[in-house]
Short mmCIF file of C-alpha atoms (C1' of nucleotides) in Angstrom, two decimals:
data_model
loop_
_atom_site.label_atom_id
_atom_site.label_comp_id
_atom_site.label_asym_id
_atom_site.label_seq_id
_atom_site.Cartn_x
_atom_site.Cartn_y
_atom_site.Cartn_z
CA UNK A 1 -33.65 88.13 -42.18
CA UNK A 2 -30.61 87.17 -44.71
CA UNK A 3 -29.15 90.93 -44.42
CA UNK A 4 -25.88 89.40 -42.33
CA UNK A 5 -25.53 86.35 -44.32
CA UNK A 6 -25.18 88.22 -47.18
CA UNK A 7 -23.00 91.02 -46.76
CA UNK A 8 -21.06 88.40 -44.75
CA UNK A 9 -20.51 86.42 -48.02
CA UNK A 10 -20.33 89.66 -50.13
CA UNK A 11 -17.47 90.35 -47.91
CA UNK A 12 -15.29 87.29 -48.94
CA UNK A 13 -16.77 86.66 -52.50
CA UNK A 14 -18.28 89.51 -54.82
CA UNK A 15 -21.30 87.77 -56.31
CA UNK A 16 -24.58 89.41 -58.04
CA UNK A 17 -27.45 89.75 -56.71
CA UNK A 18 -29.20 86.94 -58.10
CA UNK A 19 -26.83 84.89 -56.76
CA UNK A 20 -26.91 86.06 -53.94
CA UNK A 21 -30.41 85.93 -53.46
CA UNK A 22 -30.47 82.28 -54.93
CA UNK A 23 -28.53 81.29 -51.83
CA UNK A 24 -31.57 81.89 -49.76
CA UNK A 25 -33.06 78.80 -50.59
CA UNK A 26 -31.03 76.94 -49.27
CA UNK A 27 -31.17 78.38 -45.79
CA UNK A 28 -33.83 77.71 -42.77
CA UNK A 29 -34.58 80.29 -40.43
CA UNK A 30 -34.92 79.50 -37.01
CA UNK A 31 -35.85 81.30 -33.83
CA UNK A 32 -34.19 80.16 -30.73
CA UNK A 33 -35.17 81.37 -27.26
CA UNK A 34 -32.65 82.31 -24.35
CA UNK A 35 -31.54 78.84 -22.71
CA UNK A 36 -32.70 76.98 -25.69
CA UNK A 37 -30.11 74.07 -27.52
CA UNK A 38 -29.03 74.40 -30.68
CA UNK A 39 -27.38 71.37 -29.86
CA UNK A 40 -27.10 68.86 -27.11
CA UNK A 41 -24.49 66.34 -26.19
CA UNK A 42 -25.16 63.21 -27.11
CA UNK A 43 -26.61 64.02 -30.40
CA UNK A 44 -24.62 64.61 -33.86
CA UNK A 45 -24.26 67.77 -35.16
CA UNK A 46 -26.24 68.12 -38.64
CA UNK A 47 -26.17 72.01 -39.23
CA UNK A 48 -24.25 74.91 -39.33
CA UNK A 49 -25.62 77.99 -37.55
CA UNK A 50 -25.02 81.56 -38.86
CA UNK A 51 -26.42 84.07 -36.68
CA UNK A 52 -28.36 86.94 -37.51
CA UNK A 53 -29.92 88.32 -34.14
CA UNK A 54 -28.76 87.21 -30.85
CA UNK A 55 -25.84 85.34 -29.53
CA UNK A 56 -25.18 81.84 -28.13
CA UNK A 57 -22.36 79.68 -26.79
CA UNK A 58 -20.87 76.38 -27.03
CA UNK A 59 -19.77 74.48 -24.11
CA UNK A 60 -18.98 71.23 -22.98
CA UNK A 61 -19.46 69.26 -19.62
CA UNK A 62 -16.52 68.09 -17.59
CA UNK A 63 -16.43 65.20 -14.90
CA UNK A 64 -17.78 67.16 -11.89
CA UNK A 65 -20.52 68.83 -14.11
CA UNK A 66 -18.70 72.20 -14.54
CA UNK A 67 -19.15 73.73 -17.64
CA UNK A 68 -16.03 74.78 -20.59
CA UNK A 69 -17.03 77.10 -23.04
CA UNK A 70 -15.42 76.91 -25.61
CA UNK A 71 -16.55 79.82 -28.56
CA UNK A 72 -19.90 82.62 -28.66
CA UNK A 73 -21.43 83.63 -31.05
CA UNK A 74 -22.58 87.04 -32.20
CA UNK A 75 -24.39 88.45 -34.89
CA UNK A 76 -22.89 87.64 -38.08
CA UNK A 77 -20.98 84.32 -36.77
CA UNK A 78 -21.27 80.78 -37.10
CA UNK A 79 -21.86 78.32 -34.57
CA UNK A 80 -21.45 74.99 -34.86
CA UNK A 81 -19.72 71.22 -33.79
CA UNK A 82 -17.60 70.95 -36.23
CA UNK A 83 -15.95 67.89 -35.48
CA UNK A 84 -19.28 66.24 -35.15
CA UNK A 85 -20.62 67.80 -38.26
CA UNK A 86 -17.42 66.17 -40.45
CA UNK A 87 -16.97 62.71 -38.56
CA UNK A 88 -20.94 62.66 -38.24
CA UNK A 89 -19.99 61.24 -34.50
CA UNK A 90 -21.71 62.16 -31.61
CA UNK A 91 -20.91 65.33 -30.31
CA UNK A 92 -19.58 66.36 -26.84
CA UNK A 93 -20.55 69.84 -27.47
CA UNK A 94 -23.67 71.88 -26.33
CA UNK A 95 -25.06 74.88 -28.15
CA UNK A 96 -27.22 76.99 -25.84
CA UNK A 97 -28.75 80.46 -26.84
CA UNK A 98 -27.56 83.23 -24.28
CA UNK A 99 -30.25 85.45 -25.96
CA UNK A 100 -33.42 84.94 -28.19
CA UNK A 101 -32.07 84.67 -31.37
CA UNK A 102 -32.78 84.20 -35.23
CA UNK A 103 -30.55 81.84 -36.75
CA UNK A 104 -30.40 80.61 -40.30
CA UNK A 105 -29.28 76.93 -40.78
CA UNK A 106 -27.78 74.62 -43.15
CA UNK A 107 -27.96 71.53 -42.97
CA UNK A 108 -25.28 68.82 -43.58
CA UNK A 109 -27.13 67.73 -47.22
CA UNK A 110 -26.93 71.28 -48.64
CA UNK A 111 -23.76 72.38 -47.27
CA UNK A 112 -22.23 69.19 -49.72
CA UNK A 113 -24.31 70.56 -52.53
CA UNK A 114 -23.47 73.60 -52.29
CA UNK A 115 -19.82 72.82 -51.62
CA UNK A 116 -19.70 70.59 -54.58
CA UNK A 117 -22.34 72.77 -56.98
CA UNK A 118 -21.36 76.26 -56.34
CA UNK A 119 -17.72 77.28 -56.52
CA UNK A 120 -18.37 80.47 -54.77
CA UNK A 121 -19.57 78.48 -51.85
CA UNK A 122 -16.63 76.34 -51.36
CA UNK A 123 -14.47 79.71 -51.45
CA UNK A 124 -16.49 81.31 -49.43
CA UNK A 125 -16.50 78.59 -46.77
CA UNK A 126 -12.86 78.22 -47.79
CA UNK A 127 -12.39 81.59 -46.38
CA UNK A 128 -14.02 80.86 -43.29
CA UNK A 129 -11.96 78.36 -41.97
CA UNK A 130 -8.85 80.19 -42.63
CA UNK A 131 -9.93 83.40 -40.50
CA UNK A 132 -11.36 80.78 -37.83
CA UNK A 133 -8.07 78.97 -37.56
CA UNK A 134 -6.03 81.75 -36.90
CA UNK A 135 -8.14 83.10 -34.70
CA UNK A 136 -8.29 79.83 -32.51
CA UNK A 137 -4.10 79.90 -33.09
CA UNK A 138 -4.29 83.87 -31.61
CA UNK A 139 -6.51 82.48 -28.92
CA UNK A 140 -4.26 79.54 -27.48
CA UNK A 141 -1.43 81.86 -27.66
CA UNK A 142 -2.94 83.83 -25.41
CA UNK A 143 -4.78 80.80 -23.42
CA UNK A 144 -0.92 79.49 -22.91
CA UNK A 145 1.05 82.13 -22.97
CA UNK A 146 -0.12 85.00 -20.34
CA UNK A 147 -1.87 85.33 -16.94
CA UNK A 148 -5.26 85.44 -15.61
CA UNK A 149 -5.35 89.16 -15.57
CA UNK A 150 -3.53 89.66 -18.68
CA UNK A 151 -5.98 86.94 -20.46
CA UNK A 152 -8.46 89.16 -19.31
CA UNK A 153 -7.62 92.52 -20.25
CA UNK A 154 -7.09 90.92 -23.84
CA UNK A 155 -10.31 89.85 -23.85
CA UNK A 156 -11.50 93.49 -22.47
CA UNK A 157 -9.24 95.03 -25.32
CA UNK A 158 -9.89 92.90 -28.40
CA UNK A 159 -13.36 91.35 -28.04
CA UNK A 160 -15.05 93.86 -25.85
CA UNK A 161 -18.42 92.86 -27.15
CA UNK A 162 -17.84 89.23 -25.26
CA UNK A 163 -17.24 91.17 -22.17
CA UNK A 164 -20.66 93.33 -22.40
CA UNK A 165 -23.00 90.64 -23.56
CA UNK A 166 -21.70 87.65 -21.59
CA UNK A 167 -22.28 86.87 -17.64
CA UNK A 168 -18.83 87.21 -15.80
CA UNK A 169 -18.98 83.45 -15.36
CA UNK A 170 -19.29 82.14 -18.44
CA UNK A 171 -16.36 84.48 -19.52
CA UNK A 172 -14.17 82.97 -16.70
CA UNK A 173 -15.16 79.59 -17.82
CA UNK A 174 -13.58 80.83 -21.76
CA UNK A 175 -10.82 81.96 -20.22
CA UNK A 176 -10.17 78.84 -18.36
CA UNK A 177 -10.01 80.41 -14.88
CA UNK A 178 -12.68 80.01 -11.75
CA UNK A 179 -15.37 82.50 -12.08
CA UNK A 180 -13.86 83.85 -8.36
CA UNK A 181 -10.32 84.68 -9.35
CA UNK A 182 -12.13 86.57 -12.43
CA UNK A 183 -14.21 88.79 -9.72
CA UNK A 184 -11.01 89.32 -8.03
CA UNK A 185 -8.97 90.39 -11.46
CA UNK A 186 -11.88 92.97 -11.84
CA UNK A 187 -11.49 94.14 -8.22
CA UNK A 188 -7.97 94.91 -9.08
CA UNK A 189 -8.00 96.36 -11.96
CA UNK A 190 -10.66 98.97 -11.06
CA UNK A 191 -8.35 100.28 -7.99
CA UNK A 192 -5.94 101.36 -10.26
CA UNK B 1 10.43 64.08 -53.50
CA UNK B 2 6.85 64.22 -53.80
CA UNK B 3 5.24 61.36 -52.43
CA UNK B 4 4.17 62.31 -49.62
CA UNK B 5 2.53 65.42 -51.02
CA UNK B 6 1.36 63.75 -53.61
CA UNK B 7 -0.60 60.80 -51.66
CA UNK B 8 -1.95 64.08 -48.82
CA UNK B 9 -3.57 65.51 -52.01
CA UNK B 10 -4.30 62.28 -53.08
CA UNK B 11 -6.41 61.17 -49.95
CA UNK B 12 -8.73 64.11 -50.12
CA UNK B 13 -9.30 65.12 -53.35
CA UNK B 14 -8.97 62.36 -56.38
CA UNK B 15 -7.23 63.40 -58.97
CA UNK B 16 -5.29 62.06 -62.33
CA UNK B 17 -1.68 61.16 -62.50
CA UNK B 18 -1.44 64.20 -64.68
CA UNK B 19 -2.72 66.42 -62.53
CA UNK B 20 -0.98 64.86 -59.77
CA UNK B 21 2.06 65.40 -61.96
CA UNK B 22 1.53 68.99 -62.84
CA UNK B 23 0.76 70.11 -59.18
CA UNK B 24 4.72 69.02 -58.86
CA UNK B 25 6.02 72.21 -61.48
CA UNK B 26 4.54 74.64 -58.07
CA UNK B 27 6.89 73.53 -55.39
CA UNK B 28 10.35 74.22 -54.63
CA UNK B 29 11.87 71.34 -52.93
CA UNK B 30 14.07 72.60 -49.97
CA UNK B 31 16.58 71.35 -47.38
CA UNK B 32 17.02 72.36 -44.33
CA UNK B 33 19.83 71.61 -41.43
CA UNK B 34 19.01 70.99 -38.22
CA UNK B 35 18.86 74.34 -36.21
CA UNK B 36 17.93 76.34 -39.57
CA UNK B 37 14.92 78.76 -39.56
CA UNK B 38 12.30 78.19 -42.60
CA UNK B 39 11.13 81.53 -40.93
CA UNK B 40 12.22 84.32 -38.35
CA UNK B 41 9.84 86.42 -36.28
CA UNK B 42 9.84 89.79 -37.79
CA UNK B 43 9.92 89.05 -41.31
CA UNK B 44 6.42 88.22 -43.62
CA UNK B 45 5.67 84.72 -44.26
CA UNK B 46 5.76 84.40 -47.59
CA UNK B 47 5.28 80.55 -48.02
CA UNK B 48 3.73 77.34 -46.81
CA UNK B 49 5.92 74.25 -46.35
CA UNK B 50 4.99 70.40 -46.31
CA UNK B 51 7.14 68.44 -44.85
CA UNK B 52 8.77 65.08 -46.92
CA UNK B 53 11.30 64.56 -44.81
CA UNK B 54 12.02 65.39 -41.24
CA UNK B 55 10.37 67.46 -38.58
CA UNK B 56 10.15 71.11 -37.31
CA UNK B 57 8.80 73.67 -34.87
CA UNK B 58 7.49 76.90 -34.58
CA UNK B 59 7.33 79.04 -31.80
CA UNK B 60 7.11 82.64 -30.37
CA UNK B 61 9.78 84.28 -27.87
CA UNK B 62 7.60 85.38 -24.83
CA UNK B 63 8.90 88.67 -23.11
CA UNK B 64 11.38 87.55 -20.35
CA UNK B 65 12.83 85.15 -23.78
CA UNK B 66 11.51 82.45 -23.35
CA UNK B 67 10.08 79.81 -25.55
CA UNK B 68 6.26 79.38 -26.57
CA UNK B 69 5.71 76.16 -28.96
CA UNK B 70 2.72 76.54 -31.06
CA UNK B 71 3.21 73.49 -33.36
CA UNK B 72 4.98 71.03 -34.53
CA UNK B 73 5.27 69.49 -38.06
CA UNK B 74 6.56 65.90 -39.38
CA UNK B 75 6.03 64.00 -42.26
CA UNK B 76 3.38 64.82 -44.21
CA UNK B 77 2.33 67.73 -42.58
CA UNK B 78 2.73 71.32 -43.51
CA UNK B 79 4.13 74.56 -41.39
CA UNK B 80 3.66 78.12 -42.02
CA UNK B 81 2.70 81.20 -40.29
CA UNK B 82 -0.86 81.69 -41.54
CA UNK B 83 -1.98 84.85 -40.12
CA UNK B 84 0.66 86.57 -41.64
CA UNK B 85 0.76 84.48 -44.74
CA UNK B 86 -2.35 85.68 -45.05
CA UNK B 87 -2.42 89.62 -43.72
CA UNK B 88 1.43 90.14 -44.67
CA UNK B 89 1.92 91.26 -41.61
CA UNK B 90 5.44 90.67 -39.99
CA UNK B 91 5.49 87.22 -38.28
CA UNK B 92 5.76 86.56 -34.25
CA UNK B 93 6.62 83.07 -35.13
CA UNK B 94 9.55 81.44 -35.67
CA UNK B 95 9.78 77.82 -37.52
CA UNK B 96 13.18 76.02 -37.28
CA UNK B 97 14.12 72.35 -38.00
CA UNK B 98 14.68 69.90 -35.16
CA UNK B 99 16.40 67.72 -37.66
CA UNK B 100 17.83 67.61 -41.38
CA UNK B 101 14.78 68.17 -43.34
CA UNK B 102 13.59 68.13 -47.00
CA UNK B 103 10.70 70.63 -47.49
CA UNK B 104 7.92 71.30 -50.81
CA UNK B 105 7.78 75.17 -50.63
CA UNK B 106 4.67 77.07 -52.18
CA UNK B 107 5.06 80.66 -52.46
CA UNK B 108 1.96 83.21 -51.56
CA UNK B 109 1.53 84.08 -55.40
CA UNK B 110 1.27 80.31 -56.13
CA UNK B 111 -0.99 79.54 -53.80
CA UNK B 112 -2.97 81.94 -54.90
CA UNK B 113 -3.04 81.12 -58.72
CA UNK B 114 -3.43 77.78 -57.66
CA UNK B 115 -6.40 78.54 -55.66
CA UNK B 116 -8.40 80.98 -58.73
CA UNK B 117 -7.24 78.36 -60.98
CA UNK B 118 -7.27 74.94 -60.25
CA UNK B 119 -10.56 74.04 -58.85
CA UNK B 120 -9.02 70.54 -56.48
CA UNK B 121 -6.39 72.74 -55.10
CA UNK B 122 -8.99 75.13 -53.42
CA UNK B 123 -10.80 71.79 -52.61
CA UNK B 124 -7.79 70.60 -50.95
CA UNK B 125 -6.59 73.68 -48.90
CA UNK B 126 -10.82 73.78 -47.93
CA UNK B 127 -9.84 70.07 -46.36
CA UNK B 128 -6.36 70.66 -45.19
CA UNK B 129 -8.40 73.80 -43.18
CA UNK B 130 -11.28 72.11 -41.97
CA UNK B 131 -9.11 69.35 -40.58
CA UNK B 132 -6.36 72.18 -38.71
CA UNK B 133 -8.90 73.91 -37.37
CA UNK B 134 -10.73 70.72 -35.49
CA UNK B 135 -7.34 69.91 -34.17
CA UNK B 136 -6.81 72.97 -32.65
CA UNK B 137 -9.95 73.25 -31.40
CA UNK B 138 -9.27 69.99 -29.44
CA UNK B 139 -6.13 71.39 -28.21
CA UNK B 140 -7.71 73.67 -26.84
CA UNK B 141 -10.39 71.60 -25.23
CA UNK B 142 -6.76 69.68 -23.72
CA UNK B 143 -5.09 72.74 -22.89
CA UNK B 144 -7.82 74.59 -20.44
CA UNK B 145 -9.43 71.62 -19.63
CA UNK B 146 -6.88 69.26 -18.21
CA UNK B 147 -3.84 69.18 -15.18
CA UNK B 148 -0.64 69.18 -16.57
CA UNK B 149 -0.56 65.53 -16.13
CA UNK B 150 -3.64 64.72 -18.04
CA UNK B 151 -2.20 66.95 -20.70
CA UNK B 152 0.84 64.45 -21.40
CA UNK B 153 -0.92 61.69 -20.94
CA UNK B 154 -2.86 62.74 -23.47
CA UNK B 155 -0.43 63.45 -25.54
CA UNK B 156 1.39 59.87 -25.18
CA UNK B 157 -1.64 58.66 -26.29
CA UNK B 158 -2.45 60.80 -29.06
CA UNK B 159 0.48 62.01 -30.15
CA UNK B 160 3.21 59.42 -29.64
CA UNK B 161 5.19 61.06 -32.33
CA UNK B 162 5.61 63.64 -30.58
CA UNK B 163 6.78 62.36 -27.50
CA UNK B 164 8.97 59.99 -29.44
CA UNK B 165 10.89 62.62 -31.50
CA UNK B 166 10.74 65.81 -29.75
CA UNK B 167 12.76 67.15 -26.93
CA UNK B 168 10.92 67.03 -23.32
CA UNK B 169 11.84 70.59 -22.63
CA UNK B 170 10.11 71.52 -26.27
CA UNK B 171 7.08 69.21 -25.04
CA UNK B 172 6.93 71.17 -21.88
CA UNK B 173 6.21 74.23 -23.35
CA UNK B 174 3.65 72.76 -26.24
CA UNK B 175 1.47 71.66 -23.66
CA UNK B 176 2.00 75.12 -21.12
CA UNK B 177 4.23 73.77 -18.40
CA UNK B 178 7.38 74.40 -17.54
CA UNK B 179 10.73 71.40 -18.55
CA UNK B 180 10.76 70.74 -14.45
CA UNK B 181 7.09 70.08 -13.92
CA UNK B 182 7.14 67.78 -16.63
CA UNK B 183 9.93 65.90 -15.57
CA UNK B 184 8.87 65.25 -12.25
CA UNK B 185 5.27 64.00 -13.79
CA UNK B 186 7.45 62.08 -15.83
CA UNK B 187 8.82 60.26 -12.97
CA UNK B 188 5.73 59.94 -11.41
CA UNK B 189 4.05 58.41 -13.62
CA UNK B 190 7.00 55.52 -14.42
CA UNK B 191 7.09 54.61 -10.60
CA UNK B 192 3.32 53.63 -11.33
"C1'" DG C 1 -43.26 95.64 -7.81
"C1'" DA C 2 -42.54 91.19 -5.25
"C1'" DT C 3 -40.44 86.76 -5.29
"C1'" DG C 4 -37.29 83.49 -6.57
"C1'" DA C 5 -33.36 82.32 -9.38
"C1'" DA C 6 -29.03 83.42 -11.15
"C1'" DT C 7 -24.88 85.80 -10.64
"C1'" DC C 8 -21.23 88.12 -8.32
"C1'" DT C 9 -18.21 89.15 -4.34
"C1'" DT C 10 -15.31 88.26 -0.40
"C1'" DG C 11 -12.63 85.67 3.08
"C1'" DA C 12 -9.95 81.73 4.69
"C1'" DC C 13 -7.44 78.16 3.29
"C1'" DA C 14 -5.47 74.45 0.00
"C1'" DT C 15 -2.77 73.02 -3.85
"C1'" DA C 16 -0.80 72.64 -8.36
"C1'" DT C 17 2.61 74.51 -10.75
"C1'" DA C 18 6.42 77.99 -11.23
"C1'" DT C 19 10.96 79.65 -10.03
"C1'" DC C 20 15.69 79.37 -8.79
"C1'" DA C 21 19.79 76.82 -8.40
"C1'" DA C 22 23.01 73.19 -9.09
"C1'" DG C 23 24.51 68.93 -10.52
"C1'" DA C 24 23.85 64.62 -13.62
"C1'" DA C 25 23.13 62.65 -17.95
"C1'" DA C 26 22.91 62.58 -22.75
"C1'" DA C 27 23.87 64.20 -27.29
"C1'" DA C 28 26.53 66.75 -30.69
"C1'" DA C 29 30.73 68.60 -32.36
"C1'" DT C 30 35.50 68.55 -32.75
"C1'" DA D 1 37.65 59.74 -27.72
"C1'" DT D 2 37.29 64.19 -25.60
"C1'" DT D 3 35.21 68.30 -25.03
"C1'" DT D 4 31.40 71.23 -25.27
"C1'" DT D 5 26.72 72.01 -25.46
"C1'" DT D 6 22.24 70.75 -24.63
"C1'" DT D 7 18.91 68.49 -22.04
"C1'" DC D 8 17.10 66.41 -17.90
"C1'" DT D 9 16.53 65.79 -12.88
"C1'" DT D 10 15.99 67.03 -8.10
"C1'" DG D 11 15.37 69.91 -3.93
"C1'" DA D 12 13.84 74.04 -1.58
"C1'" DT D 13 10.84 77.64 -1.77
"C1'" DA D 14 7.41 81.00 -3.79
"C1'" DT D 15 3.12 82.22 -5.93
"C1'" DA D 16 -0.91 82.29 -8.70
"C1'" DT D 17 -4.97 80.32 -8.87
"C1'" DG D 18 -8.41 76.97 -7.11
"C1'" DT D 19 -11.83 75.40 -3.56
"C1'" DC D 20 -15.35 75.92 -0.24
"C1'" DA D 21 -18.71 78.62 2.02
"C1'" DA D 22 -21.72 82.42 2.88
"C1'" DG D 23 -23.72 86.67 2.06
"C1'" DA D 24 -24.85 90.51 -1.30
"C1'" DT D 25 -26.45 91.94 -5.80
"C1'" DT D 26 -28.65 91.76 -9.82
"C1'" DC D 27 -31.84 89.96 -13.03
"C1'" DA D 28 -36.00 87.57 -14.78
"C1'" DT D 29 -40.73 86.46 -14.33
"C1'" DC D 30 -45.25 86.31 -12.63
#
DNA sequence: GATGAATCTTGACATATATCAAGAAAAAAT
DNA sequence: ATTTTTTCTTGATATATGTCAAGATTCATC
């Protein structure tokens, strides 16, 4: 169950085993079931989600009821509201599990403990945020800077996983684009 | 010199005058001209720089030449090229002053002594991240979400600054539209 | 394996925004 | 102050992408 978690914080800082394994308790598993919330608008955010089986996606509602999604999540990412989970305001976000999934959770309490407690966790989660901001930065570059097709075939090139897991839709919806012109990108691309 | 840094450390991590006053022997103070490059795309960034005095931009050249404005920085704020501050890769970005500035530089090596050795310093870049990356993430939210008119609007409300100090054709391409577009929204909106 | 729900495709048409071009206004440099 | 450079505006036109609607597929569930 913590296999992920662990090598993903091996990764990013060497610890022993004990410690390692001490960072266990501090976790809750969780099983989520396809089309179950993680999170709903409305409420505040009071956990962090790392993902060990499944994958989800974060989205949030605009005025005619259409959805934005804004990240997925895969095994051996983290999910969360952020912004909610800081400001402890309500959250505009929805988490919603695109698979069944096994999640382990920390809750706003222990992530300050551990953040003030254990050194190695502050790097850790240190670490974190700096690969998650620049990948957000690499991902408004491309959200501003190309085309529908060529937002695509980025997508297609560098996070190919997104494009076999994920319906069409919701992909279109990430790439800010109508899930229509996306079928017609497709078409295109395939006649060549 | 310092103040500014001094009081952004200040904020989110508490710390003694002497500390405060050692964090100074670090930094290289800078000045910059107007029109002068802190970086240019193809070389490594090799530093971070908070801005004490004046403001700057950085931005990548898009194939046909044009420019692409990921960010800009003012007081209190700090600029780099992260993702290849961090990979040493060559930079895509280039950051250049929009007027007479005076910079705090922190070289790679320092930052990283800084972060092994001083406990509040990792605290503070932990902070500094957490806080960039919810930012972004609501520029994003702007960016796919909203017209181009809602974008600036946005903006003027948000980000006044901005608007106040920053050339519109500069704006134009922050928010993804082109200097004409914005211009005539511009006028729309004033005969309102 | 049948039924209903979700997703994807395709066509016709609408629209926001881009592009090109040229002149006006403002700001910087001499 | 004058000149040069940069920035902003406006019009005409082009284009990528969105919207609406309907049928075709595919997928999930009993």
């Amino acid at each position: 169950m913590f296999e992920l978690l662990i090598k993903s914080i091996q990764e990013k800082v060497p610890s022993t085993e004990e410690e390692l394994h001490l960072c266990k308790t501090y976790f809750t598993p969780k099983r989520l079931r396809r089309k179950q919330f993680l999170l709903q608008e409305g409420d505040v955010c009071n956990r962090m989600a790392f993902v060990e089986k499944g994958a989800l996606y974060s989205y949030t509602t605009d005025a005619k009821g259409g959805q934005r999604v804004m990240q997925f999540a895969f095994e051996g990412f983290w999910i969360s509201d952020l912004y909610s989970f800081f400001t402890r305001e309500e959250s505009k976000l929805n988490i919603e599990a695109l698979e069944d999934c096994e999640l382990l959770l920390l809750d706003h309490e222990q992530h300050d403990y551990l953040l003030k407690n254990v050194r190695q966790y502050e790097t850790y989660i240190r670490i974190l945020y700096q690969n998650a901001y620049v990948a957000l930065q690499q991902r408004l570059e491309v959200t501003i800077g190309l085309t529908a097709e060529e937002k695509y075939s980025h997508l297609v090139d560098q996070y190919s996983t997104i494009v076999n897991r994920v319906p069409q839709h919701l992909i279109a919806s990430y790439l800010g684009i109508t899930p229509e012109t996306l079928s017609r990108i497709r078409k295109q691309i395939a006649s060549r």
